[in-house]
Amino acid sequence: MLLEICANSYESAINAEKAGAHRIELCSELAVGGITPSYGLLKKVIAAVKIPVQVLIRPRSGDFTYSRDEFEIMKENIVLCKELGCAGIVSGILLQDQTIDQTRTKELIELAKPMNFTFHRGFDWTPDPIEAILQLAVLGVDRVLTSGQETSAEKGILLLQELQEVVENELIVMPGGGINANNAKLFQESDFQEIHCSATSIHQSINNPKISMNSANLFNDTRIAISNKEKIRQIIERINPIHE
């Protein structure tokens, strides 16, 4: 069974290869479920490791329904990954009702070729996972990363097994979410070809800072922070008033 490590930094990527992982999904900011890594991180990791590197294409945290501009940004990043020699793309788009955006996901799949394409855990929001995975099989997705729509893949094992039976050999169902040394064997015994985890350990990097740079208000899947035009205008008017 193949082990893919979700690496959130250069050090994580190096550790994954040294420890024997078979493949890397490279991203940034695990705290929000991962977003697209920077160009510098991409380039350095690709140059340093020999195992395949797949890249998360997600322009922001929050939901998986994107504006036209965000969609164009995603496509630009896919082209960049192709130029850098990445092995695959991890991405996907949902509609407002959380069903698969088949049109735009198909466009990403085609653009990514010849790189392989994994539909990410946005799949776990879909209201009908059986219908969704059949749609993704038709679109030509190579694999689906999913916890079985539960908080962990172990809890979602029954749906994961059902999904695997439904698609048979059309695509790979890759369990991910809370997988570790204690439960990894469960997925091998269920005949899954691949598993996904971050295998992270938490290190205290500094003592308590004077103030926190995190915003608890933004750690919410239902919210997106956007600079507000009216608030900006009000500030400009205060600092640079127009005199008649």
Tab-separated table of C-alpha atoms in Angstrom, residues 32-153:
chain	number	residue	atom	x	y	z
A	32	VAL	CA	-7.164	25.733	7.521
A	33	GLY	CA	-7.121	22.451	5.623
A	34	GLY	CA	-4.290	23.481	3.302
A	35	ILE	CA	-3.844	26.087	0.572
A	36	THR	CA	-1.567	26.336	-2.466
A	37	PRO	CA	2.114	26.548	-1.457
A	38	SER	CA	4.338	29.400	-2.579
A	39	TYR	CA	6.433	29.313	-5.731
A	40	GLY	CA	9.612	29.299	-3.635
A	41	LEU	CA	8.507	26.285	-1.603
A	42	LEU	CA	7.371	24.437	-4.716
A	43	LYS	CA	10.618	25.012	-6.557
A	44	LYS	CA	12.827	24.066	-3.602
A	45	VAL	CA	10.927	20.861	-2.794
A	46	ILE	CA	10.809	19.695	-6.429
A	47	ALA	CA	14.569	20.193	-6.681
A	48	ALA	CA	15.292	18.409	-3.404
A	49	VAL	CA	13.200	15.229	-3.420
A	50	LYS	CA	13.074	12.260	-5.759
A	51	ILE	CA	9.631	10.914	-4.834
A	52	PRO	CA	6.590	12.273	-6.722
A	53	VAL	CA	5.197	15.608	-5.553
A	54	GLN	CA	1.532	16.469	-5.979
A	55	VAL	CA	0.444	20.029	-5.270
A	56	LEU	CA	-2.702	21.333	-3.629
A	57	ILE	CA	-4.407	23.925	-5.816
A	58	ARG	CA	-6.687	25.810	-3.436
A	59	PRO	CA	-6.464	29.611	-3.612
A	60	ARG	CA	-7.839	30.307	-0.131
A	61	SER	CA	-9.364	28.754	2.962
A	62	GLY	CA	-13.099	28.464	3.495
A	63	ASP	CA	-15.445	26.849	1.001
A	64	PHE	CA	-14.690	25.226	-2.352
A	65	THR	CA	-16.894	27.470	-4.506
A	66	TYR	CA	-14.747	29.944	-6.388
A	67	SER	CA	-15.185	33.200	-8.252
A	68	ARG	CA	-14.103	33.664	-11.859
A	69	ASP	CA	-10.907	35.381	-10.748
A	70	GLU	CA	-10.102	32.630	-8.236
A	71	PHE	CA	-10.650	30.042	-10.957
A	72	GLU	CA	-8.162	31.842	-13.210
A	73	ILE	CA	-5.634	31.913	-10.355
A	74	MET	CA	-6.054	28.155	-9.916
A	75	LYS	CA	-5.386	27.593	-13.613
A	76	GLU	CA	-2.275	29.785	-13.515
A	77	ASN	CA	-0.939	27.751	-10.602
A	78	ILE	CA	-1.582	24.485	-12.442
A	79	VAL	CA	0.413	25.731	-15.421
A	80	LEU	CA	3.240	26.705	-13.060
A	81	CYS	CA	3.217	23.234	-11.461
A	82	LYS	CA	3.433	21.650	-14.888
A	83	GLU	CA	6.433	23.831	-15.778
A	84	LEU	CA	8.178	22.874	-12.519
A	85	GLY	CA	7.739	19.162	-13.164
A	86	CYS	CA	5.197	18.265	-10.494
A	87	ALA	CA	3.720	14.774	-10.666
A	88	GLY	CA	0.137	15.722	-9.983
A	89	ILE	CA	-2.492	18.203	-8.911
A	90	VAL	CA	-4.838	17.994	-5.926
A	91	SER	CA	-7.849	20.218	-6.439
A	92	GLY	CA	-11.559	20.455	-7.187
A	93	ILE	CA	-14.516	22.813	-7.218
A	94	LEU	CA	-18.016	22.586	-5.730
A	95	LEU	CA	-21.192	24.431	-6.648
A	96	GLN	CA	-23.146	26.457	-4.098
A	97	ASP	CA	-25.228	23.386	-3.217
A	98	GLN	CA	-21.960	21.474	-2.516
A	99	THR	CA	-22.364	19.167	-5.523
A	100	ILE	CA	-19.431	18.724	-7.912
A	101	ASP	CA	-18.859	21.627	-10.302
A	102	GLN	CA	-18.370	19.248	-13.195
A	103	THR	CA	-17.689	21.869	-15.857
A	104	ARG	CA	-14.895	23.704	-14.108
A	105	THR	CA	-13.409	20.615	-12.464
A	106	LYS	CA	-13.189	19.025	-15.919
A	107	GLU	CA	-11.373	22.115	-17.195
A	108	LEU	CA	-8.800	21.781	-14.394
A	109	ILE	CA	-8.326	18.077	-15.140
A	110	GLU	CA	-7.700	18.739	-18.820
A	111	LEU	CA	-5.340	21.620	-18.095
A	112	ALA	CA	-3.346	19.483	-15.652
A	113	LYS	CA	-2.603	16.715	-18.163
A	114	PRO	CA	-0.257	14.847	-18.358
A	115	MET	CA	-0.072	15.310	-14.566
A	116	ASN	CA	-2.500	13.123	-12.621
A	117	PHE	CA	-5.438	14.668	-10.793
A	118	THR	CA	-6.713	14.023	-7.272
A	119	PHE	CA	-10.041	15.478	-6.142
A	120	HIS	CA	-9.436	16.772	-2.617
A	121	ARG	CA	-11.476	16.496	0.563
A	122	GLY	CA	-14.010	18.973	-0.717
A	123	PHE	CA	-15.584	15.653	-1.707
A	124	ASP	CA	-16.520	15.164	1.941
A	125	TRP	CA	-19.001	18.044	1.692
A	126	THR	CA	-20.988	16.558	-1.186
A	127	PRO	CA	-24.593	15.649	-0.269
A	128	ASP	CA	-24.597	12.399	-2.279
A	129	PRO	CA	-21.116	10.841	-2.207
A	130	ILE	CA	-22.058	7.904	-4.453
A	131	GLU	CA	-23.351	10.196	-7.180
A	132	ALA	CA	-20.335	12.487	-6.709
A	133	ILE	CA	-17.728	9.757	-7.084
A	134	LEU	CA	-19.442	8.383	-10.185
A	135	GLN	CA	-19.372	11.886	-11.677
A	136	LEU	CA	-15.666	12.207	-10.874
A	137	ALA	CA	-14.969	8.844	-12.507
A	138	VAL	CA	-16.627	10.064	-15.703
A	139	LEU	CA	-14.663	13.315	-15.576
A	140	GLY	CA	-11.400	11.368	-15.522
A	141	VAL	CA	-10.185	12.003	-11.967
A	142	ASP	CA	-7.361	9.627	-11.011
A	143	ARG	CA	-8.184	9.451	-7.299
A	144	VAL	CA	-10.403	10.917	-4.616
A	145	LEU	CA	-9.048	11.876	-1.203
A	146	THR	CA	-11.755	11.369	1.409
A	147	SER	CA	-12.363	10.566	5.063
A	148	GLY	CA	-15.637	8.885	4.167
A	149	GLN	CA	-17.431	12.105	5.137
A	150	GLU	CA	-16.512	11.651	8.795
A	151	THR	CA	-14.062	13.449	11.087
A	152	SER	CA	-11.605	10.603	10.511
A	153	ALA	CA	-11.143	7.923	7.856
